[in-house]
Short mmCIF file of C-alpha atoms in Angstrom, two decimals:
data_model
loop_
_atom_site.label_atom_id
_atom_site.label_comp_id
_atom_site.label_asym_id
_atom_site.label_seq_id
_atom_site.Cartn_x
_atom_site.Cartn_y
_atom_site.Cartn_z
CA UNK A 17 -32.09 -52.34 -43.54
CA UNK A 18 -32.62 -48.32 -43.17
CA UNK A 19 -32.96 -46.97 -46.22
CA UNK A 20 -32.98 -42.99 -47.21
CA UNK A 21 -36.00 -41.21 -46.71
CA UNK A 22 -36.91 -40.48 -50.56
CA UNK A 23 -36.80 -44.05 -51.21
CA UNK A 24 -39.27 -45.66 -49.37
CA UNK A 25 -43.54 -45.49 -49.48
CA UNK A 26 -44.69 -42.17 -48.61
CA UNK A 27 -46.06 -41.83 -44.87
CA UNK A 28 -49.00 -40.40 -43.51
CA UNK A 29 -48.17 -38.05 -40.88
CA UNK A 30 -51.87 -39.36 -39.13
CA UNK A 31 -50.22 -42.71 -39.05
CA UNK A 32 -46.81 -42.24 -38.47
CA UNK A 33 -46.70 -39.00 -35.58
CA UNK A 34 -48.55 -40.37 -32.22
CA UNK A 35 -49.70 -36.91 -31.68
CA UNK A 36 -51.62 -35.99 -35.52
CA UNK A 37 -52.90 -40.22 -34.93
CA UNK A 38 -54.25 -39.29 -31.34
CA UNK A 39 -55.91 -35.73 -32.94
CA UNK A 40 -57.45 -37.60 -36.66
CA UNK A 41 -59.61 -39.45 -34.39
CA UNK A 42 -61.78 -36.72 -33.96
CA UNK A 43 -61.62 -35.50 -37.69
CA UNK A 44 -62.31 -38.54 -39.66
CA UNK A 45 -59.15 -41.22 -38.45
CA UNK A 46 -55.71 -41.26 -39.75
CA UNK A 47 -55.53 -40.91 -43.31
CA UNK A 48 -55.97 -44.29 -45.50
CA UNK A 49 -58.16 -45.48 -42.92
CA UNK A 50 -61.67 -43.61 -43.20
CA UNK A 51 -60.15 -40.16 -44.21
CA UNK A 52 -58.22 -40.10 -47.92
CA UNK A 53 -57.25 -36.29 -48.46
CA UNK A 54 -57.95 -35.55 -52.45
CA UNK A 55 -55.98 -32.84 -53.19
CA UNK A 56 -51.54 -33.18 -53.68
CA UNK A 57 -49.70 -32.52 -50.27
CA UNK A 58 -48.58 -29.49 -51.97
CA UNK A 59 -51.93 -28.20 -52.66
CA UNK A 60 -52.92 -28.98 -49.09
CA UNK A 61 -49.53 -27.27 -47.55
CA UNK A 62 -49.44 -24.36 -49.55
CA UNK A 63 -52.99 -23.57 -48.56
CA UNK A 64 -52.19 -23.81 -45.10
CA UNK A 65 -49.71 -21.62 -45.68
CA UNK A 66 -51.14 -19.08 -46.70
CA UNK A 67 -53.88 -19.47 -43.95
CA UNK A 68 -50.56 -18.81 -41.86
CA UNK A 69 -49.98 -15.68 -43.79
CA UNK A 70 -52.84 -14.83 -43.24
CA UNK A 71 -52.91 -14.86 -39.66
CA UNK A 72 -49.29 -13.34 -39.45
CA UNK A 73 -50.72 -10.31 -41.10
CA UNK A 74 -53.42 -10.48 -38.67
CA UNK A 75 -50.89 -10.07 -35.66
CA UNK A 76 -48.97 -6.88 -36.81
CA UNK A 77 -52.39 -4.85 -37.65
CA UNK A 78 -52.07 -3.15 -34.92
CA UNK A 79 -49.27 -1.34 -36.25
CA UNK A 80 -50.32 -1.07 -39.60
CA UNK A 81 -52.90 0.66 -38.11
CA UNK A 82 -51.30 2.59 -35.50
CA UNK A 83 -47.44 2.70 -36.79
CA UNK A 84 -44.53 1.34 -34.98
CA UNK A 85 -43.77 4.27 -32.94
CA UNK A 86 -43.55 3.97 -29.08
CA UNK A 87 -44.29 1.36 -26.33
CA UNK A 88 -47.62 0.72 -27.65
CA UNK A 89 -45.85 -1.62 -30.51
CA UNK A 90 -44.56 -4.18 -27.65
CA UNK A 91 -47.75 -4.69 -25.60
CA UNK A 92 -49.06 -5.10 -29.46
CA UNK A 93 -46.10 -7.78 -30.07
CA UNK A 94 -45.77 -6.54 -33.14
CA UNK A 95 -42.41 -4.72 -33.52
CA UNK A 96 -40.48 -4.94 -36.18
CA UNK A 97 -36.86 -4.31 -37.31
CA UNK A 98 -37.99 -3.53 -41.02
CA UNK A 99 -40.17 -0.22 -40.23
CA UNK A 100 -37.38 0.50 -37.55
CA UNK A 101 -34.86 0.25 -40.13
CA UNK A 102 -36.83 2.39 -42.67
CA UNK A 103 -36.52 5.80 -40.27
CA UNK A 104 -33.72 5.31 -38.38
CA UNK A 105 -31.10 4.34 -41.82
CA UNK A 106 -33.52 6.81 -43.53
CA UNK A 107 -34.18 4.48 -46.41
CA UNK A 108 -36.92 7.01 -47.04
CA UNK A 109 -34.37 9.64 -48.63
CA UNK A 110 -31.55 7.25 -49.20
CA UNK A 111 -32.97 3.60 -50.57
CA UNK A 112 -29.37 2.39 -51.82
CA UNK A 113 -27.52 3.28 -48.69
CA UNK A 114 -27.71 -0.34 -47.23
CA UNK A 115 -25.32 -0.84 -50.56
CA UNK A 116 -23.40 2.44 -50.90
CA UNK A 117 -23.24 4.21 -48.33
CA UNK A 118 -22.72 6.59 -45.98
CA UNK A 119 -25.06 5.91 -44.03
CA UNK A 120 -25.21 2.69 -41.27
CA UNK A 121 -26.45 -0.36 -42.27
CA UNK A 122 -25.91 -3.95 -40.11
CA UNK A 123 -26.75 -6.42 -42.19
CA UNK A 124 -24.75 -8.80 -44.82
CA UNK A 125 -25.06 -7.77 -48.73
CA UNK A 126 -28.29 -10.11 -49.83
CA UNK A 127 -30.18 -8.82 -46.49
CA UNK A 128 -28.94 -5.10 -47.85
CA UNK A 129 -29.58 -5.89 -50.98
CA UNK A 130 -33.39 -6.72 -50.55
CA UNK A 131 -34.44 -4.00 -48.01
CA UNK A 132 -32.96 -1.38 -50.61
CA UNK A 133 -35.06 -2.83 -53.63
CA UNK A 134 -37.99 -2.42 -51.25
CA UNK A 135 -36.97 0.88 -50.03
CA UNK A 136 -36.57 2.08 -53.37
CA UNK A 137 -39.86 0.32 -54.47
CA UNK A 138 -41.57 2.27 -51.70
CA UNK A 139 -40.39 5.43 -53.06
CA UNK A 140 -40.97 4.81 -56.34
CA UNK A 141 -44.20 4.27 -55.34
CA UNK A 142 -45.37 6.87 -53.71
CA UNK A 143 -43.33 9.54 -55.46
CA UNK A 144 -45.93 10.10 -58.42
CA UNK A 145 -47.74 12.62 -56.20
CA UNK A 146 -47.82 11.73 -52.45
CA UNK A 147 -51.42 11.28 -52.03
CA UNK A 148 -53.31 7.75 -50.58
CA UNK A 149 -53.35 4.89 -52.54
CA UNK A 150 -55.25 1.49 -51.04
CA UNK A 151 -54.47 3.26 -47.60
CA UNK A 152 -50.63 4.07 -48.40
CA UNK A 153 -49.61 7.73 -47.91
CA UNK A 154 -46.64 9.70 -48.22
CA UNK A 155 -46.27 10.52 -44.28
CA UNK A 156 -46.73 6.49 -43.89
CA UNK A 157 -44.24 5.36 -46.38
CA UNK A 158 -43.17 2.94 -43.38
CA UNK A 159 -46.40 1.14 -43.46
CA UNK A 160 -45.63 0.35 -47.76
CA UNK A 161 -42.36 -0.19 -47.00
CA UNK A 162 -43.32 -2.87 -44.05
CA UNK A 163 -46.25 -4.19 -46.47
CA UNK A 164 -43.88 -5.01 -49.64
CA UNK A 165 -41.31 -6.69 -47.02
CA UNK A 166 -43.87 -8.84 -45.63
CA UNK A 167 -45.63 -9.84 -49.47
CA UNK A 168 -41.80 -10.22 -50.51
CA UNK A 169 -41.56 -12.83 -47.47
CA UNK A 170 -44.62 -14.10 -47.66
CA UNK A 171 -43.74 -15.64 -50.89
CA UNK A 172 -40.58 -16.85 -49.85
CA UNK A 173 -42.57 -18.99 -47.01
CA UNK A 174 -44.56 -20.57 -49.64
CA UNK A 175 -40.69 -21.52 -51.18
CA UNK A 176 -39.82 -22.75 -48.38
CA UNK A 177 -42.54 -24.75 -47.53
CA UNK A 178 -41.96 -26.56 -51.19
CA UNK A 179 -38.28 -27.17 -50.68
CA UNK A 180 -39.03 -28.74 -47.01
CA UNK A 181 -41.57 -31.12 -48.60
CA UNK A 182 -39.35 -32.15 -51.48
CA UNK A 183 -36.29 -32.29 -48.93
CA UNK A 184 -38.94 -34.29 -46.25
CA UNK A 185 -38.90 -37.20 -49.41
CA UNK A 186 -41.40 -40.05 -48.41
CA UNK A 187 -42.42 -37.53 -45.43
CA UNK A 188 -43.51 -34.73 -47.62
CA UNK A 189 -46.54 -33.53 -44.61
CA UNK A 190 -43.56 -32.91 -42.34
CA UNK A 191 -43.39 -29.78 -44.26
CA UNK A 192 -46.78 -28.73 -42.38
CA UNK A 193 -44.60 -27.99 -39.59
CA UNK A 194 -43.21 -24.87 -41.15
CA UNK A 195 -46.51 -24.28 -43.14
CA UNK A 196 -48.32 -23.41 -39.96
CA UNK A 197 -45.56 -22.61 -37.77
CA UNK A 198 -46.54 -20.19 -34.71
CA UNK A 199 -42.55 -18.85 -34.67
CA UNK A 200 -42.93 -18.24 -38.28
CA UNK A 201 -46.50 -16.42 -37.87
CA UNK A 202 -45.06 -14.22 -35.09
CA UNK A 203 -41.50 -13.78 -36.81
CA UNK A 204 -41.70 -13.36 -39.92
CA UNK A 205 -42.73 -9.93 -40.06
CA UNK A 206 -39.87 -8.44 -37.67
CA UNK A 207 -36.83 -8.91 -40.13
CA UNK A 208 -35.67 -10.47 -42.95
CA UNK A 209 -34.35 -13.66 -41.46
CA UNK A 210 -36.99 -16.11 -43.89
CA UNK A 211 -34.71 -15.30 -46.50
CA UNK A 212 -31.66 -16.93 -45.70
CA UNK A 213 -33.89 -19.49 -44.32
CA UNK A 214 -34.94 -20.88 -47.26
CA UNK A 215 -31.65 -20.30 -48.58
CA UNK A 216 -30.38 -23.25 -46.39
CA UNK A 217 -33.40 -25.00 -47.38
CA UNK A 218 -32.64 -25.38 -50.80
CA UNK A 219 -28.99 -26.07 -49.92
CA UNK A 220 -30.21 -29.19 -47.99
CA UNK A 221 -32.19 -30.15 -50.80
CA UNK A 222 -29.54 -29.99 -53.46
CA UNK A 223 -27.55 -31.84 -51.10
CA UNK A 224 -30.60 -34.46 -50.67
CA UNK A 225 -30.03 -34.99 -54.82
CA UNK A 226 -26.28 -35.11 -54.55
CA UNK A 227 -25.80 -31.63 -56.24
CA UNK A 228 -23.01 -30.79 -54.63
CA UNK A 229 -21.82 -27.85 -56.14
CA UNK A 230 -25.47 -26.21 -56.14
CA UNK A 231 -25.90 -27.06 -52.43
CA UNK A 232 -22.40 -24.87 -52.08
CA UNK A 233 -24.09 -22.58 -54.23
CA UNK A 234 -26.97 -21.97 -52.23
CA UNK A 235 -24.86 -22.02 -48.86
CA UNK A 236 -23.12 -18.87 -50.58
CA UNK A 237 -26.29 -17.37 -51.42
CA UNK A 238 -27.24 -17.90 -47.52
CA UNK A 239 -24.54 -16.61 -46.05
CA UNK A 240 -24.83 -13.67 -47.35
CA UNK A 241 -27.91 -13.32 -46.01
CA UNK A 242 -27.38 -13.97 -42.30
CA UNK A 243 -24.11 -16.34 -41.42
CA UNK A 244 -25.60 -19.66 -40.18
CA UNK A 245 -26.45 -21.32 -43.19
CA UNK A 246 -22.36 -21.18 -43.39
CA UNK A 247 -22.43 -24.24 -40.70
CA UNK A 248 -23.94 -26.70 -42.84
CA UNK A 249 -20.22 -27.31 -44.40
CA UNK A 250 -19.22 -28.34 -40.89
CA UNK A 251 -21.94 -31.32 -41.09
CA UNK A 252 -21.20 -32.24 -44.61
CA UNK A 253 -17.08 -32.35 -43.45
CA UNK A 254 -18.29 -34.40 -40.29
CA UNK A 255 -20.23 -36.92 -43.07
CA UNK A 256 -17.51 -36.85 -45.13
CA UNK A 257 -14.42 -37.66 -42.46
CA UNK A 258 -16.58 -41.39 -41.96
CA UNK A 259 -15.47 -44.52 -43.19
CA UNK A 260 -18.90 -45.54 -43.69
CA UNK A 261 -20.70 -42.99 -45.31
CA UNK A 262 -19.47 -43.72 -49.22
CA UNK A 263 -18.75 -39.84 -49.72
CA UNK A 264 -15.21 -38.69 -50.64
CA UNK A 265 -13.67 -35.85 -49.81
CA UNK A 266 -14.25 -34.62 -53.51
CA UNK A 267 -17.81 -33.81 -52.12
CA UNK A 268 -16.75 -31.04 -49.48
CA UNK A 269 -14.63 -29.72 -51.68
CA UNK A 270 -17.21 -29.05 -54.40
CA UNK A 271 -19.56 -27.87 -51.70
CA UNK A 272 -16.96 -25.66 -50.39
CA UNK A 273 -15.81 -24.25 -53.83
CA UNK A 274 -19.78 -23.73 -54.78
CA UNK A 275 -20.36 -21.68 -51.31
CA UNK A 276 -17.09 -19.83 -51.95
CA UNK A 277 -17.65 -19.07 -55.75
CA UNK A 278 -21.20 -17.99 -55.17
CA UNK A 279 -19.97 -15.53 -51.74
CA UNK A 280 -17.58 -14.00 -53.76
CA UNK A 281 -20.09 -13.08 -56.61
CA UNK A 282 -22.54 -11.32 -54.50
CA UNK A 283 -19.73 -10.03 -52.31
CA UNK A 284 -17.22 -8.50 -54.14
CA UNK A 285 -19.36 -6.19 -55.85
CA UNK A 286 -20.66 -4.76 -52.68
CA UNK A 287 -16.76 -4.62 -51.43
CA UNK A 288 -16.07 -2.16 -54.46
CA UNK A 289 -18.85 -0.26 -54.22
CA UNK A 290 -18.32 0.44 -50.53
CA UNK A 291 -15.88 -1.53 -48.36
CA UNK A 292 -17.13 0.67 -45.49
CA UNK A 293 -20.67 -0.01 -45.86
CA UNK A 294 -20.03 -3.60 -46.71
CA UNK A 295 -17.68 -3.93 -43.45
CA UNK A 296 -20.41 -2.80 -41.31
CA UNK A 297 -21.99 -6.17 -40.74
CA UNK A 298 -18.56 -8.10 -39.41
CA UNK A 299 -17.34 -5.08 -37.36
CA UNK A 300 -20.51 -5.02 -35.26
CA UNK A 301 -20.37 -8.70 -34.77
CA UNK A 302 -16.98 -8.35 -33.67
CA UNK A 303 -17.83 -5.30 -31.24
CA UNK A 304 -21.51 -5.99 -29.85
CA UNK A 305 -21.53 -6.97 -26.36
CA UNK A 306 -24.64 -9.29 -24.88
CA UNK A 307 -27.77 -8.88 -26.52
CA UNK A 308 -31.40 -9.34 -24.93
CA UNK A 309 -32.37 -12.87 -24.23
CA UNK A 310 -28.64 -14.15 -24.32
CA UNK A 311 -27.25 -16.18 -21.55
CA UNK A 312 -24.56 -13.26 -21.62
CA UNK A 313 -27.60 -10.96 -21.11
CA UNK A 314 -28.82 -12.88 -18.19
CA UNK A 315 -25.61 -12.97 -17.05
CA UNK A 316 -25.24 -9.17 -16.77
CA UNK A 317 -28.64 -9.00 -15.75
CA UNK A 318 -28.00 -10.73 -12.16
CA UNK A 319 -24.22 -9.43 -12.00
CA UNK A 320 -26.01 -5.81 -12.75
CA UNK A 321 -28.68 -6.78 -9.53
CA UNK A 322 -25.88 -7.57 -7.41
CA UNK A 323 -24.32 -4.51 -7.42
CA UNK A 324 -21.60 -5.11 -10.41
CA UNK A 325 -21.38 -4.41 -13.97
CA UNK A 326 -21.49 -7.69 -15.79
CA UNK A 327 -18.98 -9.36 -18.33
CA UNK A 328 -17.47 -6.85 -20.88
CA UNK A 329 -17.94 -7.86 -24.65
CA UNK A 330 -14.19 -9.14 -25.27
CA UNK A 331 -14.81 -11.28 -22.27
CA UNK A 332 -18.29 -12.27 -23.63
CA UNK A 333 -16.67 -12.71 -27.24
CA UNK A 334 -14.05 -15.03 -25.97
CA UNK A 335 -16.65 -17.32 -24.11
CA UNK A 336 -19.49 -17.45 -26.80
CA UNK A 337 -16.60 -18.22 -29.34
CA UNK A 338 -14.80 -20.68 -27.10
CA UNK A 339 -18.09 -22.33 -25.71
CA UNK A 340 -19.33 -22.50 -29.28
CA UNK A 341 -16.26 -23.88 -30.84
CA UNK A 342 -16.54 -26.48 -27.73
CA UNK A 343 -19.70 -27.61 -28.85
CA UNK A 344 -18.83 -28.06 -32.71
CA UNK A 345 -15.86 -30.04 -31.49
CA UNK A 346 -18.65 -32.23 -28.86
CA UNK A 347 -20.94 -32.53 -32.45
CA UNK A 348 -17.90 -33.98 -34.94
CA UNK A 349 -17.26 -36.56 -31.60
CA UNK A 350 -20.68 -37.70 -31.70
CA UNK A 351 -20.76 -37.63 -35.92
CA UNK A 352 -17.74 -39.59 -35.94
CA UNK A 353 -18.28 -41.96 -32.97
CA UNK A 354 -22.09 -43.36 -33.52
CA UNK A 355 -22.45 -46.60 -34.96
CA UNK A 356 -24.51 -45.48 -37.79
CA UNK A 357 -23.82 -42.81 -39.83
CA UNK A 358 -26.06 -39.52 -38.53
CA UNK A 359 -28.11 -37.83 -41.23
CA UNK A 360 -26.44 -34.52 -42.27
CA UNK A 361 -29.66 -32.27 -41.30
CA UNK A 362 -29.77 -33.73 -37.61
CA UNK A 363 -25.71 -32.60 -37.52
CA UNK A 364 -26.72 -29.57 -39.03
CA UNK A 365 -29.43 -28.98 -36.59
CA UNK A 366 -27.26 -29.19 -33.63
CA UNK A 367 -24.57 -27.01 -34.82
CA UNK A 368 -27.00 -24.32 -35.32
CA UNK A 369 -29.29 -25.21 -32.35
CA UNK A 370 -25.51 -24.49 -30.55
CA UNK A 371 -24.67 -21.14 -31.97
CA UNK A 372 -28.21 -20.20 -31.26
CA UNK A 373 -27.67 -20.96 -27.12
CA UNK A 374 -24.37 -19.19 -26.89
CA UNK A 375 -24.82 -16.58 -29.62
CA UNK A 376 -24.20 -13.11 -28.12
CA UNK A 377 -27.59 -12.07 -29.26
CA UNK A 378 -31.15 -13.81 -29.49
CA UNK A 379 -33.64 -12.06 -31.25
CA UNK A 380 -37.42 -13.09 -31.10
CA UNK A 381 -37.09 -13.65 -35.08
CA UNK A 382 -34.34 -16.02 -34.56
CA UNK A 383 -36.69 -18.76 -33.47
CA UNK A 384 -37.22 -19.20 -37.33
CA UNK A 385 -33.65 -20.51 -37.93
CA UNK A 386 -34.91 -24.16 -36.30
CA UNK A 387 -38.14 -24.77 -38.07
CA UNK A 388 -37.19 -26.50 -41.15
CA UNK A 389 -34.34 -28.56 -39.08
CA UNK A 390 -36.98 -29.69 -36.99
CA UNK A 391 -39.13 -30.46 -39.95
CA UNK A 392 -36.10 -32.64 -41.39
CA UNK A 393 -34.41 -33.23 -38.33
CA UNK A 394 -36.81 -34.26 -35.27
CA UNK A 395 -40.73 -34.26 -37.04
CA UNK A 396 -42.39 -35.33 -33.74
CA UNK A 397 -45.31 -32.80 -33.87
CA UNK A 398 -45.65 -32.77 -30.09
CA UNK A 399 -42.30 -31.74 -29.57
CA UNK A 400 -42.43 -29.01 -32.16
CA UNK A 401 -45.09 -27.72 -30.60
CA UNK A 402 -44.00 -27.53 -27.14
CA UNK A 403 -40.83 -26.04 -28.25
CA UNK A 404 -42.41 -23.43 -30.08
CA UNK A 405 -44.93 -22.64 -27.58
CA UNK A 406 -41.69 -21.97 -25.48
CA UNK A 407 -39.99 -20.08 -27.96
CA UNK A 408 -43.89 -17.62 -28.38
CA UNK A 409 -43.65 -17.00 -24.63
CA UNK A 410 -40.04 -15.62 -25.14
CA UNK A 411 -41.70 -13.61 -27.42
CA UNK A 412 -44.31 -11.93 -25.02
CA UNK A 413 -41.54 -11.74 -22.47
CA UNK A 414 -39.08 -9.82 -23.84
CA UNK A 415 -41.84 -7.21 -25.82
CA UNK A 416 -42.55 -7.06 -22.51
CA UNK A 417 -39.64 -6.49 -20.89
CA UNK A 418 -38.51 -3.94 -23.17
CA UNK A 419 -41.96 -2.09 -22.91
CA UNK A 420 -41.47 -1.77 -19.33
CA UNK A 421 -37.51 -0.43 -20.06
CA UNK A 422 -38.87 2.50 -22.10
CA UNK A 423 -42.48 2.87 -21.56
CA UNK A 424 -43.77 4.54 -18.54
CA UNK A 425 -46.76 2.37 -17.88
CA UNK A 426 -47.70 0.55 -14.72
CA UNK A 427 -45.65 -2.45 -13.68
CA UNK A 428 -48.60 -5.06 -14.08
CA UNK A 429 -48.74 -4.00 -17.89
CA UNK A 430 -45.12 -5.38 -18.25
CA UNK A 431 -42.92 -7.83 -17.08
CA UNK A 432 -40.08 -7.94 -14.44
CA UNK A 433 -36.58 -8.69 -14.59
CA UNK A 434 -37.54 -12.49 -13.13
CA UNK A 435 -40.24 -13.43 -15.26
CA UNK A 436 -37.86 -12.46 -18.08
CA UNK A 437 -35.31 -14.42 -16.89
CA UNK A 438 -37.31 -17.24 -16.34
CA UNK A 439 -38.74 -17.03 -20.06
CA UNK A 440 -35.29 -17.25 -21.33
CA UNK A 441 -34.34 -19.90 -19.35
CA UNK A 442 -37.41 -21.52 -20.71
CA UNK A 443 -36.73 -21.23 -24.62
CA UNK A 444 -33.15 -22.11 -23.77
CA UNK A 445 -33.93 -25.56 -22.04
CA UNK A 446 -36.82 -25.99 -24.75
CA UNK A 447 -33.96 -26.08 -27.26
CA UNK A 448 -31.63 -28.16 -25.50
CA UNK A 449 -34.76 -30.98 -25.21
CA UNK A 450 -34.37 -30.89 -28.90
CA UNK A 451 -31.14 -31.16 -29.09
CA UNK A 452 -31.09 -34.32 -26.47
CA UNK A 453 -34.03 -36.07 -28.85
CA UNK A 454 -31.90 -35.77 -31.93
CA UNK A 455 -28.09 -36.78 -30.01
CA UNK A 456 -30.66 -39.79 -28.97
CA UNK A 457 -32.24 -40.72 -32.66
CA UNK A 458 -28.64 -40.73 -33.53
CA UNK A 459 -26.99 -42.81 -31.05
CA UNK A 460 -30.37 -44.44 -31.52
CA UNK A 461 -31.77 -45.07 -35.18
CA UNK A 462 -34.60 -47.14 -34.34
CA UNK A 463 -36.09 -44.06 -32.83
CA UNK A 464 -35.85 -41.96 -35.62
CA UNK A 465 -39.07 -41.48 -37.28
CA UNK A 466 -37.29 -40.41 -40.39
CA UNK A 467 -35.31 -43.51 -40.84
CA UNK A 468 -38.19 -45.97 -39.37
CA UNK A 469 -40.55 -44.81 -42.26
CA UNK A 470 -37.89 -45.58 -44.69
CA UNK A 471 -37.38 -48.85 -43.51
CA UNK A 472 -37.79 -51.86 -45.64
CA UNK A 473 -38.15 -55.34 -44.48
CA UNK A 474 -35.92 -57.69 -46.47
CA UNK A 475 -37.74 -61.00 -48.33
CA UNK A 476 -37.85 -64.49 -47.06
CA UNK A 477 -35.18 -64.81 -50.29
CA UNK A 478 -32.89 -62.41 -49.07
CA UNK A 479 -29.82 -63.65 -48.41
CA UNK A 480 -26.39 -62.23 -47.18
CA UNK A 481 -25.10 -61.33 -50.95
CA UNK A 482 -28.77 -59.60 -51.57
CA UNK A 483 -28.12 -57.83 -48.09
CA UNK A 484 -24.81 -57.11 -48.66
CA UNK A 485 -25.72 -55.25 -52.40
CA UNK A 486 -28.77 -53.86 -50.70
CA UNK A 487 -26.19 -51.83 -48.50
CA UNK A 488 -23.77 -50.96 -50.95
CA UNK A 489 -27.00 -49.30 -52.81
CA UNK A 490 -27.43 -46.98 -49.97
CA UNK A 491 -25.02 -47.05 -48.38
CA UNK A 492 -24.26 -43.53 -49.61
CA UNK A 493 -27.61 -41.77 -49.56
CA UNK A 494 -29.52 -42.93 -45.76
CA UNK A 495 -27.77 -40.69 -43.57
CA UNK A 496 -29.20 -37.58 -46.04
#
């Protein structure tokens, strides 16, 4: 019998992952063996975490050293959107325009919301007299503005790293994953995308309790952040049109009334305020052609070297929409078809995994979307490891690539239109490995580690009515 994660023994990840096993040997053995850890796995994770915030400071000093202007901020790798944002929406003189108007802001209402409490924190910081304070000046209100952002985020990754170990149930060191993630390190300092993160975090956990109308809730809250945390309704529906499963279609429609009650609370404010403003966010999705590091890009990219012009964005709307909606439709197949009922984060995983291949834009920061998924989804530490060490050479790559596009340095200090390619490629079939490991742990459950460290061996007593009440028991909570 499989039985849902949160009720079985907890599991050491030193025993349990082949990889952490293979490494503990040279630190003491796997733990319960010769090395027994003292401290709560949430005093252990949230100290590595902040080790990793820590060293994601570390990455973007250049730039608080040196600003974010020019070329010089890609061969750093540490570009970000935020201090972009600050000059060119000219938060600086206008910290409510991201809500009001008139100026230009791209971003849902939450994501609006927060950069113009931090704009207008930066000003109201600095406008007591202008001088330096603990190396903030008025002629580098960017670097404040980029500092608060980050310490605003930086707290949210210690969130998040909770609600994955509470969510990770009898796993709860699969949340070390995301504590001391290299994609969050790099990331997490380039926009805002951590927020909405953890936003489908906790939806997944109040779905783990069987809080329906909360996980709604916080699928609202996360959609108005950034628009993916919107697909984990299509993995709750795919749960819910089983047989087998023991949820009734009561439970989507509390999850869907929660995500729609909470969107139109944080929406429709914004809406009166300023439909134009609040507008902005769906028009450009709607309009934007490919973006860098898209297949649509790399599409245009060898169309462009050929002599032609590439695909125009209706064309490139109508595949990425099409291809996408393809792939949902391939995902409720495989949901509906395995034997055993699929656990609603390894649906949810794929669905987003999908948008993020034939989305018609893939930023560097995106990379963050997948951590906790793979933390709930696929926790094989070797994997997560090699797909993020993919995902960090994207990263180099298209800094890069766009130093070389408007810098004027030498070509050896930036990269050519093949290696770029090729990197994209590579983060691209990286995901689609992960993808293929979690299609196989559910066609598979044996395979899963999630389910085999829930498993319980029944008693030489057990019989088929003990079996048979065993299943009803869970029958609703193991796929979670």
């Amino acid at each position: 019998m499989i039985q849902s994660p949160k009720d079985g023994p907890p599991v050491a990840a030193t025993r349990d992952d082949p990889l952490l096993r293979h490494l503990s040997e040279r630190f003491g053995g796997p733990a319960g063996t010769r090395l027994r850890p003292r401290n709560s796995p949430a005093q252990v994770l949230l100290g590595l975490t902040v080790l990793g915030i820590l060293l994601s400071a570390l990455t973007s000093q250049y730039c608080r050293i040196n600003g974010w202007g020019g070329a010089e901020v890609y061969h750093a790798g540490c570009y970000s959107d935020i201090s972009a944002l600050f000059h060119q929406r000219d938060l600086s003189d206008a910290p409510w325009g991201p809500l009001v108007g008139p100026g230009y802001f791209e971003y849902p209402v939450l994501t609006s919301l927060v950069a113009a409490v931090l704009a207008a924190s930066t000003r109201f910081l600095l406008a007591q007299d202008g001088t330096a304070a603990l190396g903030w000046s008025a002629d580098r209100a960017s670097l404040l503005y980029w500092d608060l952002s980050f310490a605003a985020a930086a707290v949210v990754w210690l969130v998040l790293v909770l609600v994955v170990m509470k969510a990770a149930g009898a796993r709860p060191w699969d949340a070390a994953i995301v504590a001391l993630s290299p994609a969050i390190i790099f990331g997490i300092g380039i926009n805002w995308d951590i927020w909405a993160v953890t936003a489908l975090a906790l939806a997944i956990l109040a779905f783990h309790r069987e809080a329906w109308v909360s996980a709604g809730v916080m699928i609202g809250v996360g959609v108005s952040f950034k628009l993916f945390p919107l697909f984990m309704l299509g993995a709750v529906l795919i749960l819910v049109l089983r047989r087998d499963t023991g949820l009734g279609f009561d439970v989507f429609l509390r999850a869907l009334a929660g995500a729609a009650a909470s969107w139109l609370v944080l929406n429709v404010p914004a809406m009166v305020l300023s439909f134009t403003t609040w507008s902005q966010f769906f028009e450009l999705s709607v309009e934007r052609g490919a973006g860098y590091s898209s297949p649509w890009h790399i599409w245009q990219l060898i169309a462009e070297g050929r002599g032609g012009s590439g695909p125009s964005p209706e064309t490139i709307s109508g595949f990425s929409l099409g291809l996408f909606a393809a792939a949902c439709a391939g995902i409720l197949v495989l949901g509906l078809r395995a034997k055993h009922p699929p656990r609603m984060v390894q649906l949810l995983f794929l669905i987003v995994a999908a948008f993020l291949l034939l989305n018609k834009v893939y930023s560097p920061q995106f990379m963050v979307w997948l951590i906790p998924l793979i933390a709930l989804a696929a926790p094989r530490w070797r994997d997560a490891l090699v797909w993020q060490g993919f995902q960090l050479l994207h990263f180099w790559a298209v800094w890069m690539y766009l130093a070389g596009i408007v810098g004027d340095h030498d070509p050896q200090h930036s990269f050519d239109t093949a290696l770029y390619i090729a990197a994209v490629l590579g983060h691209m079939g990286a995901t689609i490995y992960l993808m293929a490991q979690v299609v196989l742990d559910i066609l598979r459950p044996d395979r899963d580690p999630v389910r085999r460290a829930a498993r319980v061996p029944l008693g030489p007593r057990s019989g088929r009515t003990s079996q048979t009440s065993a299943q009803t028991r869970t029958q609703a909570s193991e796929f979670r």
